[in-house]
Short mmCIF file of C-alpha atoms and ligand atoms in Angstrom, two decimals:
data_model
loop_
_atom_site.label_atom_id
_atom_site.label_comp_id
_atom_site.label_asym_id
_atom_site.label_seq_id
_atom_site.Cartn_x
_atom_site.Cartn_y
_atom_site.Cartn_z
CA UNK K 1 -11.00 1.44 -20.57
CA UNK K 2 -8.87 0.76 -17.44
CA UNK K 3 -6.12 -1.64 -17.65
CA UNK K 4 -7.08 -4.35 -15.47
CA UNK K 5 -4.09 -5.13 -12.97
CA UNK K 6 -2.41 -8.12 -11.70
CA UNK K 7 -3.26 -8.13 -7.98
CA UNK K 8 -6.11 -6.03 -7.51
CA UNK K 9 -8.86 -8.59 -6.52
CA UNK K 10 -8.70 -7.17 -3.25
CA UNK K 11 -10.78 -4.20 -4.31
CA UNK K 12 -13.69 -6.36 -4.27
CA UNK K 13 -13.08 -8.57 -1.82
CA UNK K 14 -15.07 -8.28 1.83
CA UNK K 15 -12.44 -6.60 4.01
CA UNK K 16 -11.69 -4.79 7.07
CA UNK K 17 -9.49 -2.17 6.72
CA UNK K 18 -7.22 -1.11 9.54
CA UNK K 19 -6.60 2.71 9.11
CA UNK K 20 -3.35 3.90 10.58
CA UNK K 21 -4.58 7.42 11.44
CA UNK K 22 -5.25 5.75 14.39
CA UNK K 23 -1.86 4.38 15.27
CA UNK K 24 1.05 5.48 16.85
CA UNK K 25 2.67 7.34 14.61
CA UNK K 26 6.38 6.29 16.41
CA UNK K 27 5.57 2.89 15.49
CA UNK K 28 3.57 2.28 12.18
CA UNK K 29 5.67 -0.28 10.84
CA UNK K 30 4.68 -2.57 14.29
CA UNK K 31 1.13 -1.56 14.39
CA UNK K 32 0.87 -2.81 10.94
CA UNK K 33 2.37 -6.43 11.50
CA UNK K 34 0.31 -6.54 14.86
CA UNK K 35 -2.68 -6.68 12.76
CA UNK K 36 -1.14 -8.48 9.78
CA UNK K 37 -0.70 -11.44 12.07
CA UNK K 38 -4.06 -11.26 13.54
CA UNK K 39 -5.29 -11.71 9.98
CA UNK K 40 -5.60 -7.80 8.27
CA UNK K 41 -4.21 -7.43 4.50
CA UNK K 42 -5.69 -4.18 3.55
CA UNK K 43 -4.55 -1.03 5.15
CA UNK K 44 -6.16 2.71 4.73
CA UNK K 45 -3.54 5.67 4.80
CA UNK K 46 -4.83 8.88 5.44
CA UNK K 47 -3.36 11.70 4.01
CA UNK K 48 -4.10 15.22 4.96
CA UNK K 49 -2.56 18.34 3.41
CA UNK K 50 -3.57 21.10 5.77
CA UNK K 51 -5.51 22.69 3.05
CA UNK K 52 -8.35 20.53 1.89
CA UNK K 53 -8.79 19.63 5.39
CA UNK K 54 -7.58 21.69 8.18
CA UNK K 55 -4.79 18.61 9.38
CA UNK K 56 -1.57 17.70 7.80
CA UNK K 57 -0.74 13.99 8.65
CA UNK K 58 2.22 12.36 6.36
CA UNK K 59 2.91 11.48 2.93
CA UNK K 60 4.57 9.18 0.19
CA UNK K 61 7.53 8.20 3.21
CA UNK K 62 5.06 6.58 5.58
CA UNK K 63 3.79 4.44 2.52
CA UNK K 64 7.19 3.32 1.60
CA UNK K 65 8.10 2.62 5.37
CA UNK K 66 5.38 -0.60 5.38
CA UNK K 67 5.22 -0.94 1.61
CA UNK K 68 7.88 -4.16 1.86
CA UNK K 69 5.86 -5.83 5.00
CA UNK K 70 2.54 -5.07 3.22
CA UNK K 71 3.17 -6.73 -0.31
CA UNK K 72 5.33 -9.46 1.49
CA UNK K 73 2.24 -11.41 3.29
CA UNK K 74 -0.38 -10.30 0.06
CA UNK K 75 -1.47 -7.33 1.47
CA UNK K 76 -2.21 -4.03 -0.27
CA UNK K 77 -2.29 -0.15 0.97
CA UNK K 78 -5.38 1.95 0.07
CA UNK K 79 -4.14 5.49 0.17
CA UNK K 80 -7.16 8.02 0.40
CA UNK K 81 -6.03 11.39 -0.34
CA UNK K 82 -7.26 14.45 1.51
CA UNK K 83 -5.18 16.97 -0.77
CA UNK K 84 -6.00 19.50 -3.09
CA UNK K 85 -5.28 18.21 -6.65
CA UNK K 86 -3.94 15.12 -5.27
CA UNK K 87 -2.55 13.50 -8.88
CA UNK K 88 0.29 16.01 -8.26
CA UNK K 89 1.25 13.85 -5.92
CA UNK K 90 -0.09 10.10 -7.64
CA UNK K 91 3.82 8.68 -8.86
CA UNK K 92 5.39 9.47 -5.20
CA UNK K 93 2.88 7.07 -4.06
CA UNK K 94 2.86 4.89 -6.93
CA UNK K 95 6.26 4.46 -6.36
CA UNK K 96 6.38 3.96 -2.95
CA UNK K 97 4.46 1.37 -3.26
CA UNK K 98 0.38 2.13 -3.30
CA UNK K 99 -1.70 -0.09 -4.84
CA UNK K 100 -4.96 2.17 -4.70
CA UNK K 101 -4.91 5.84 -5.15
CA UNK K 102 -8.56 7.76 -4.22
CA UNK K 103 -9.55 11.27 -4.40
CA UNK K 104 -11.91 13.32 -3.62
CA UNK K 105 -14.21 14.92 -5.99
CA UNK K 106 -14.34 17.98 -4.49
CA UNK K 107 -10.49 18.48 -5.03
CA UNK K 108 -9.57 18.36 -7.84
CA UNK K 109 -10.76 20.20 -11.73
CA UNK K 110 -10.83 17.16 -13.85
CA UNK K 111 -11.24 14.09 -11.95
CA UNK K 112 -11.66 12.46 -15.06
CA UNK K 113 -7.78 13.30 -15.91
CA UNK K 114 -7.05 12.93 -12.56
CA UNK K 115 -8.27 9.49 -12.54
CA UNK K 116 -5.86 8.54 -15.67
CA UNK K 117 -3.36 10.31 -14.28
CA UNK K 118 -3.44 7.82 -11.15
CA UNK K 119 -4.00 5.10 -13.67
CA UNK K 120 -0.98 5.65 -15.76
CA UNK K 121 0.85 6.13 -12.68
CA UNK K 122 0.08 1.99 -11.78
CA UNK K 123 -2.43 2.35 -9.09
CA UNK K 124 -6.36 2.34 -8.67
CA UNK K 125 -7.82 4.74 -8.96
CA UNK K 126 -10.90 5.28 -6.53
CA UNK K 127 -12.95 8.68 -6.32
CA UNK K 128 -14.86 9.89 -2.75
CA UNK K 129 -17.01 12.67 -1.28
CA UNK K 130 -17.87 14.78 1.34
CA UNK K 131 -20.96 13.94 3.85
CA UNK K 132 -22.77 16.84 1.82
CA UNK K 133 -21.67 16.45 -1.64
CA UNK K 134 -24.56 14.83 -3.33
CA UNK K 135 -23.58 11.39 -4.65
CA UNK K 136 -24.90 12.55 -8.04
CA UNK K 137 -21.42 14.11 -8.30
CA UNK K 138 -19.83 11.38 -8.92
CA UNK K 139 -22.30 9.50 -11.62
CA UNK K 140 -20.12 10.21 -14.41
CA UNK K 141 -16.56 9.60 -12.04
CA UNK K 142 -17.68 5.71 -11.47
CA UNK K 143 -17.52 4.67 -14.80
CA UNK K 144 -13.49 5.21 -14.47
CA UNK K 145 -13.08 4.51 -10.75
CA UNK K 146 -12.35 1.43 -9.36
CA UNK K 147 -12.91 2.41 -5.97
CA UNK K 148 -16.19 4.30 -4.61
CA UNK K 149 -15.44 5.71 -0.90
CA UNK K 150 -17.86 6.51 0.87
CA UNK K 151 -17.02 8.98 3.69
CA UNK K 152 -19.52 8.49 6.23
CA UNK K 153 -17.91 11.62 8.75
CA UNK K 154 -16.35 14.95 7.50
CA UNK K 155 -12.38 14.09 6.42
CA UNK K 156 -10.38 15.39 8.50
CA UNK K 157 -10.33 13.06 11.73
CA UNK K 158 -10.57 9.94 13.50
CA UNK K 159 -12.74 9.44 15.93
CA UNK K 160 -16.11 10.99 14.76
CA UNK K 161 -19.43 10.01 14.93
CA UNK K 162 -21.01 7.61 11.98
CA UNK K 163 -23.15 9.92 9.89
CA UNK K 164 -26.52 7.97 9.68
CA UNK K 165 -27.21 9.33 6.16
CA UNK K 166 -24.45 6.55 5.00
CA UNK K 167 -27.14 4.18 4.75
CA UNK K 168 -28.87 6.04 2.11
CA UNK K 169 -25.84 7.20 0.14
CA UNK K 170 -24.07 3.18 0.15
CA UNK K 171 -26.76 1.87 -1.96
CA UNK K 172 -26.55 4.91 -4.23
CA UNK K 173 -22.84 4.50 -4.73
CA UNK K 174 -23.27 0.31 -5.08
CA UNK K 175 -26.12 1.39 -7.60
CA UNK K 176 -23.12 3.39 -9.64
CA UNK K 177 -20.18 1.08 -9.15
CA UNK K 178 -18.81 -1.05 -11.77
CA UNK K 179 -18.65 -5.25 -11.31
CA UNK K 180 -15.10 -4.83 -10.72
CA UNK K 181 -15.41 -1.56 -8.24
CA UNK K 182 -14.89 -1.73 -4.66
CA UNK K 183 -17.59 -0.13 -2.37
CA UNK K 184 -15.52 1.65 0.95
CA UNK K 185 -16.93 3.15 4.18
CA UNK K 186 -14.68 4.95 5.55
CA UNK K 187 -15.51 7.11 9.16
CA UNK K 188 -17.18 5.88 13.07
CA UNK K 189 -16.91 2.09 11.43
CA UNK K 190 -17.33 0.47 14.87
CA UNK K 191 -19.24 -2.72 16.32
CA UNK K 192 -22.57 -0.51 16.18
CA UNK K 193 -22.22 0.70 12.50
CA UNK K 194 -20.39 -2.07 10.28
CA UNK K 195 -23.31 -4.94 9.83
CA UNK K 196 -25.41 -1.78 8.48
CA UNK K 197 -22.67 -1.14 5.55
CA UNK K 198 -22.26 -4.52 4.81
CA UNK K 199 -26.11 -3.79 4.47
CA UNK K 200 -25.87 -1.06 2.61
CA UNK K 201 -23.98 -2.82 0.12
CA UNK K 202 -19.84 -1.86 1.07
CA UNK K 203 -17.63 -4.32 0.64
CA UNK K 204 -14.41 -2.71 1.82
CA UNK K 205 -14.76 -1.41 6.04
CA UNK K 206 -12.02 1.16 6.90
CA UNK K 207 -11.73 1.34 10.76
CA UNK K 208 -9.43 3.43 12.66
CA UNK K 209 -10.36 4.12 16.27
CA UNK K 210 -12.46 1.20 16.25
CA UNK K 211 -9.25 -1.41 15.95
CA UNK K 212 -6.27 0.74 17.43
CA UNK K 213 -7.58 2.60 19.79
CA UNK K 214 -8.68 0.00 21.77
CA UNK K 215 -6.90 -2.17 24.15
CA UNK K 216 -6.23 -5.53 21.89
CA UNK K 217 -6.14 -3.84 17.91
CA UNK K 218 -5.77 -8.14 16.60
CA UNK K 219 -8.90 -8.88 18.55
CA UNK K 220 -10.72 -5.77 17.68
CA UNK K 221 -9.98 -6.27 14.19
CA UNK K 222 -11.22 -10.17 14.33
CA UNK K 223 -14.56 -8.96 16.04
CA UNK K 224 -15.28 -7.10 13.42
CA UNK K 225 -14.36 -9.34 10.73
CA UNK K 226 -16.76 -11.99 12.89
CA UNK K 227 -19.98 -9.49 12.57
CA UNK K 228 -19.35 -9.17 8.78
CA UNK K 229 -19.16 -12.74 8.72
CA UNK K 230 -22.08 -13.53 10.84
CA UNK K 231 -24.30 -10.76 8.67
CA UNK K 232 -23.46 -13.17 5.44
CA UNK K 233 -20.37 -12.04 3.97
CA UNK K 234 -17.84 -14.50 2.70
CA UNK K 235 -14.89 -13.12 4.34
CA UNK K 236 -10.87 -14.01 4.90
C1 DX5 W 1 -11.11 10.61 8.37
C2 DX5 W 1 -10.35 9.48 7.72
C3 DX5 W 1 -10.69 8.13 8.19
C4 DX5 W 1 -10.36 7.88 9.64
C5 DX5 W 1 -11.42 7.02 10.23
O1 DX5 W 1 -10.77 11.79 7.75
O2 DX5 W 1 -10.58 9.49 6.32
O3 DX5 W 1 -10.06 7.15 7.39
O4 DX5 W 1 -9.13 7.21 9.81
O5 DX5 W 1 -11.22 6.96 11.60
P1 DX5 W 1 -12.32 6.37 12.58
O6 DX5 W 1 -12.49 4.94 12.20
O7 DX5 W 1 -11.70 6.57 13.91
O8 DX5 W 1 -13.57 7.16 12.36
ZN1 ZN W 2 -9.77 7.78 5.19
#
């Protein structure tokens, strides 16, 4: 059974997600209170280990560096690890200050020991998959997790198209995921995609390009968070 945590209603909660693969990577710490003060709590950090996808992008440092910021105004980092065997790696982040830990299925031997491994470690643990790893794969995975991700482009990049099979795999993983398991979507979340997740029965929108690539990230963010609101979520 997982020990339930102090602060992790978030994992439930309706959210946007600002992910800072999309950010300037001179200035995360700034791009992260730019959108904490137009209203974000939950941030997604990519990591990338040049091996289960072809990019490196940073590790347990870059959690640390807006850890303090984060946790100071409620907030909570969601750190989705593109590595192979990633629990090598779960107490760096744990103590650096993660609060979820997720993994992808097709990385690791045991994600069932993986999973405790994160768990032990003091984060949640959340398991994902690859656009063409059948959802199946993880039926056994979401009785642990508390997390389901749901990539809906290949990991690897920002800036991809939305994969229209997400709306068939969502309600699969929803179908799977425990009352106190978050749903994420996570890849092309835009203006044009996000009312069909919240459809599709996610809970937690991860949005790179989508919020920081555009001219105003604060207002990009709020639009969003409007659309999920209009569509009938109860949202912050
Ligand atoms: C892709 C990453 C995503 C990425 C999404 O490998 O897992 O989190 O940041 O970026 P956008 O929103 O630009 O598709
Ligand atoms: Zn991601």
């Amino acid at each position: 059974m997982i020990r339930p945590m102090a602060n992790d209603a978030w994992i439930t909660e309706f959210q946007v997600c600002p992910s800072i693969l999309a950010a300037d990577f001179g200035a995360f710490r700034e791009q992260v209170i730019e959108l904490m003060d137009a209203g974000a709590r939950t941030f997604h950090v990519d990591v990338m280990d040049g091996h289960f996808v072809p990019v490196i992008t940073f590790g347990h440092e870059v959690v640390e560096a807006i850890a303090g910021e984060v946790h100071a105004r409620g907030g909570a980092l969601a750190v989705h690890m593109m590595v192979q065997e990633p629990e090598r790696f779960a107490s760096d982040y744990a103590k650096a200050g993660a609060d979820s830990f997720t993994i992808h299925v097709e990385a690791t031997r045991d994600i069932h020991r993986a999973m405790q491994i994160v768990e032990e470690a003091g984060m949640i643990p959340g398991v994902t998959l690859n656009p063409a790893t059948p959802v199946a794969a993880l039926t056994e995975a979401a009785r642990y997790a508390r997390n389901l991700l749901c990539m809906s482009v290949s990991p690897g990049w920002g800036g991809q198209k939305f994969i229209t099979a997400t709306a068939d795999r969502l309600p699969q993983l929803r179908a799977l995921a425990r009352p106190d398991a978050g749903v994420e979507v996570d890849g092309g979340v835009a203006a044009d995609t996000i009312v069909g997740c919240y459809e599709a029965g996610a809970n937690r929108f991860t949005a790179g390009s989508a919020i920081y690539k555009q001219k105003n990230p604060g207002e990009a963010y709020q639009a969003l968070v409007e659309q999920v609101r209009a569509a009938g979520a109860s949202i912050a």
